[in-house]
Each structure stands twice: as structure tokens, then as C-alpha cells.
mmCIF file with all atom_site columns, C-alpha atoms in Angstrom:
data_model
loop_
_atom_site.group_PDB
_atom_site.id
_atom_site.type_symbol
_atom_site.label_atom_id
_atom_site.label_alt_id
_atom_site.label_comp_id
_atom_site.label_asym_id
_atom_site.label_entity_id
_atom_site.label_seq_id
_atom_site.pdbx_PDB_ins_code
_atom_site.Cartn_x
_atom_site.Cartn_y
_atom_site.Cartn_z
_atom_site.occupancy
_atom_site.B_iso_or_equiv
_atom_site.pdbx_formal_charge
_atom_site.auth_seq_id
_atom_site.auth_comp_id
_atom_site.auth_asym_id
_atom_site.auth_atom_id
_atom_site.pdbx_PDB_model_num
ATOM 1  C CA . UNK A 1 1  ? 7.478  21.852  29.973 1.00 0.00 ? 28 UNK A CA 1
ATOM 2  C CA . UNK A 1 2  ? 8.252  19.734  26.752 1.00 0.00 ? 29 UNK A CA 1
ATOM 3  C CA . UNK A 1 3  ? 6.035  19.460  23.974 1.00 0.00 ? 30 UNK A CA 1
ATOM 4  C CA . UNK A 1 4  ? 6.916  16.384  21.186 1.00 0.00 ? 31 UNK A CA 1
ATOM 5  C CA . UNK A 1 5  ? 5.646  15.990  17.790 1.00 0.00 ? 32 UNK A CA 1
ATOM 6  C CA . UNK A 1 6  ? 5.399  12.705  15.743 1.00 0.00 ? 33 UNK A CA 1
ATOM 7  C CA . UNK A 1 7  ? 5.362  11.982  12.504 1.00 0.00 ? 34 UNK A CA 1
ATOM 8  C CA . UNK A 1 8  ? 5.404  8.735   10.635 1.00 0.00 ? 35 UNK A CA 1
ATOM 9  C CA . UNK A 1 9  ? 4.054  7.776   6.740  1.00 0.00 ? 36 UNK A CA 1
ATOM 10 C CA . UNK A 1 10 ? 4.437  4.418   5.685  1.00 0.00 ? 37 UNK A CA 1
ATOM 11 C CA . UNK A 1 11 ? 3.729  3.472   1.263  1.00 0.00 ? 38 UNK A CA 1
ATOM 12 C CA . UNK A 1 12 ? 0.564  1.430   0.470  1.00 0.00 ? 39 UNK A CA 1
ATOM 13 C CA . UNK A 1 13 ? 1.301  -2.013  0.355  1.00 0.00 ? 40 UNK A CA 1
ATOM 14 C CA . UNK A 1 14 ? -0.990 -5.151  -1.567 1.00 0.00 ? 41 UNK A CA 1
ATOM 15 C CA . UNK A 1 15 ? 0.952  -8.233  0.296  1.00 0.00 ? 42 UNK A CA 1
ATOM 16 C CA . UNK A 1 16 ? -2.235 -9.991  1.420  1.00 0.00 ? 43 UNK A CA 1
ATOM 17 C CA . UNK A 1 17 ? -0.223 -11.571 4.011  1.00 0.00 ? 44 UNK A CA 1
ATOM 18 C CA . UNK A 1 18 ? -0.035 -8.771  6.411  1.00 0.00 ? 45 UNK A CA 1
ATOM 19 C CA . UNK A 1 19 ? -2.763 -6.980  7.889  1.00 0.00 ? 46 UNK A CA 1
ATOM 20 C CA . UNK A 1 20 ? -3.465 -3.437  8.066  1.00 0.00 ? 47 UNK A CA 1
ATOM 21 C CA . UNK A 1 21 ? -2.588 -2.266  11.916 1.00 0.00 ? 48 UNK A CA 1
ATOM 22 C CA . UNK A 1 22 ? -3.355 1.003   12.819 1.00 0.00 ? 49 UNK A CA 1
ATOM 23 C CA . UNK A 1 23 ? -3.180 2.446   16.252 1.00 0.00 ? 50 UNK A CA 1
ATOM 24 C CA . UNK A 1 24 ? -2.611 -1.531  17.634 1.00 0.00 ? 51 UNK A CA 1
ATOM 25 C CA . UNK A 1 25 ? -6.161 -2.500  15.865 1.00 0.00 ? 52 UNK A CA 1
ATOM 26 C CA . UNK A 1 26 ? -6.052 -5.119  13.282 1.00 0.00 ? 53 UNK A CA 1
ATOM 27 C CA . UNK A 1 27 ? -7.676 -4.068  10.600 1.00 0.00 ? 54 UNK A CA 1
ATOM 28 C CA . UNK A 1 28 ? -8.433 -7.439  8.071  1.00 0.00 ? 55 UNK A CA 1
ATOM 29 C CA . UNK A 1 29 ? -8.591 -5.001  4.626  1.00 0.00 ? 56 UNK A CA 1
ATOM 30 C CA . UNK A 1 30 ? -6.993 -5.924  0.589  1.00 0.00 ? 57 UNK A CA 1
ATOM 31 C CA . UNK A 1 31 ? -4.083 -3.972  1.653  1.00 0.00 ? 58 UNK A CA 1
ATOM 32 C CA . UNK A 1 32 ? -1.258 -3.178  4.016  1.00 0.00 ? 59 UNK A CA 1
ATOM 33 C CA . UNK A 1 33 ? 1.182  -0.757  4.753  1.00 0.00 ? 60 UNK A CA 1
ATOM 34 C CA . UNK A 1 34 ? 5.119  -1.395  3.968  1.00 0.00 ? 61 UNK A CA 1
ATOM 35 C CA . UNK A 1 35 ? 7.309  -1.186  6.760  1.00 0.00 ? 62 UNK A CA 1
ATOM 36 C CA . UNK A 1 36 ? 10.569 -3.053  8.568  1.00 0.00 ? 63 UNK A CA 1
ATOM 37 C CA . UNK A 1 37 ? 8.063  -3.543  11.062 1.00 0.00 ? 64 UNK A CA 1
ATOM 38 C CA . UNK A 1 38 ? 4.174  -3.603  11.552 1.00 0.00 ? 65 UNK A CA 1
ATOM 39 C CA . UNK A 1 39 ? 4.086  -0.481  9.444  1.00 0.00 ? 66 UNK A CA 1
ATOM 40 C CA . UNK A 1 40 ? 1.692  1.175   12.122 1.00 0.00 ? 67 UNK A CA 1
ATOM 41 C CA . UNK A 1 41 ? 1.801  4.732   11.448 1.00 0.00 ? 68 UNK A CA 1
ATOM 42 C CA . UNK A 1 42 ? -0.192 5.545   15.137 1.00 0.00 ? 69 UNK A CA 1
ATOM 43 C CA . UNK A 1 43 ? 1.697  4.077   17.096 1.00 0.00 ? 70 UNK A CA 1
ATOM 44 C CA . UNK A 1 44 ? 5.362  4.823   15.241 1.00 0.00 ? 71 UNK A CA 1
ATOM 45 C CA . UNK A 1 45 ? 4.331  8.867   15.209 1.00 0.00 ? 72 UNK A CA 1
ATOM 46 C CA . UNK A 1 46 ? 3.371  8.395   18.836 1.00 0.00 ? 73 UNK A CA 1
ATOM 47 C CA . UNK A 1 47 ? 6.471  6.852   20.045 1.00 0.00 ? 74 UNK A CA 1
ATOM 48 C CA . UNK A 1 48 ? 8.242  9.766   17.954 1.00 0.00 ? 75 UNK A CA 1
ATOM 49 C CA . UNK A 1 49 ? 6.387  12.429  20.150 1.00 0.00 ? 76 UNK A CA 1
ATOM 50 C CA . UNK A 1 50 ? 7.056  10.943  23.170 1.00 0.00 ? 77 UNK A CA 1
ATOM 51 C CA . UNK A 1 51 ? 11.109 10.614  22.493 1.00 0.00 ? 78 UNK A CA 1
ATOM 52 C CA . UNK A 1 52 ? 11.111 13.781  21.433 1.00 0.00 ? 79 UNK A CA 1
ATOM 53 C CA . UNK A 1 53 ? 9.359  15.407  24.318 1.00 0.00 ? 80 UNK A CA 1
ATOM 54 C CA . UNK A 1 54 ? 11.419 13.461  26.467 1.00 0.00 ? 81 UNK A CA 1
ATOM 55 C CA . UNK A 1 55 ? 14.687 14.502  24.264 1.00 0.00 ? 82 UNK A CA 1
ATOM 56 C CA . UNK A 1 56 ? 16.038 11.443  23.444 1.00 0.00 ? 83 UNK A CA 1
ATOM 57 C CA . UNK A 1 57 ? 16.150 11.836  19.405 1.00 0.00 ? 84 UNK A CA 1
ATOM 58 C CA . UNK A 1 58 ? 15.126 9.601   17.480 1.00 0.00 ? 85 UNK A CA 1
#
């Protein structure tokens, strides 16, 4: 059996321009988080878990 664990933190961000996405929900708040990407921390620390259970790294 493999087990993974995820982790992912992302800064607080202001840019209006972005919205706040957690978990693939939209979230219209005053603030963001910073990221290359959507900055969603859910889905980024899930996606870690399930490489590393599956032992493909990162």
C-alpha cells in the first residue's frame, strides 16, 4: 500500500484582478493568493499526495 502526503502554502496576495480559488471554488474576496499559477493551495497539496503515493516525485 502507498500512502502520499501534500503540502502546498502560497503568500497573501492584494492584486484585485485574480480571485481567490480554493479547492476549484471561486471565491470573489479583497485578496488572492500569489502563485505561477491559480495559487490553489487544495488542489496543488492534493496533486502532491497523489504523485507521491504513486512515486513519481514531484
Amino acid at each position: 500500500m502507498r500512502i502520499g502526503q501534500g503540502f502546498d502554502s502560497h503568500q497573501w496576495d492584494d492584486d484585485l484582478s485574480k480571485p481567490l480559488m480554493l479547492g476549484g471554488v471561486e471565491f470573489d474576496l479583497n485578496s488572492s493568493l500569489k502563485g505561477h499559477s491559480d495559487g490553489d493551495v487544495i488542489i496543488h497539496a492534493c496533486i502532491d499526495a497523489l504523485l507521491g503515493a504513486a512515486g513519481l516525485g514531484e
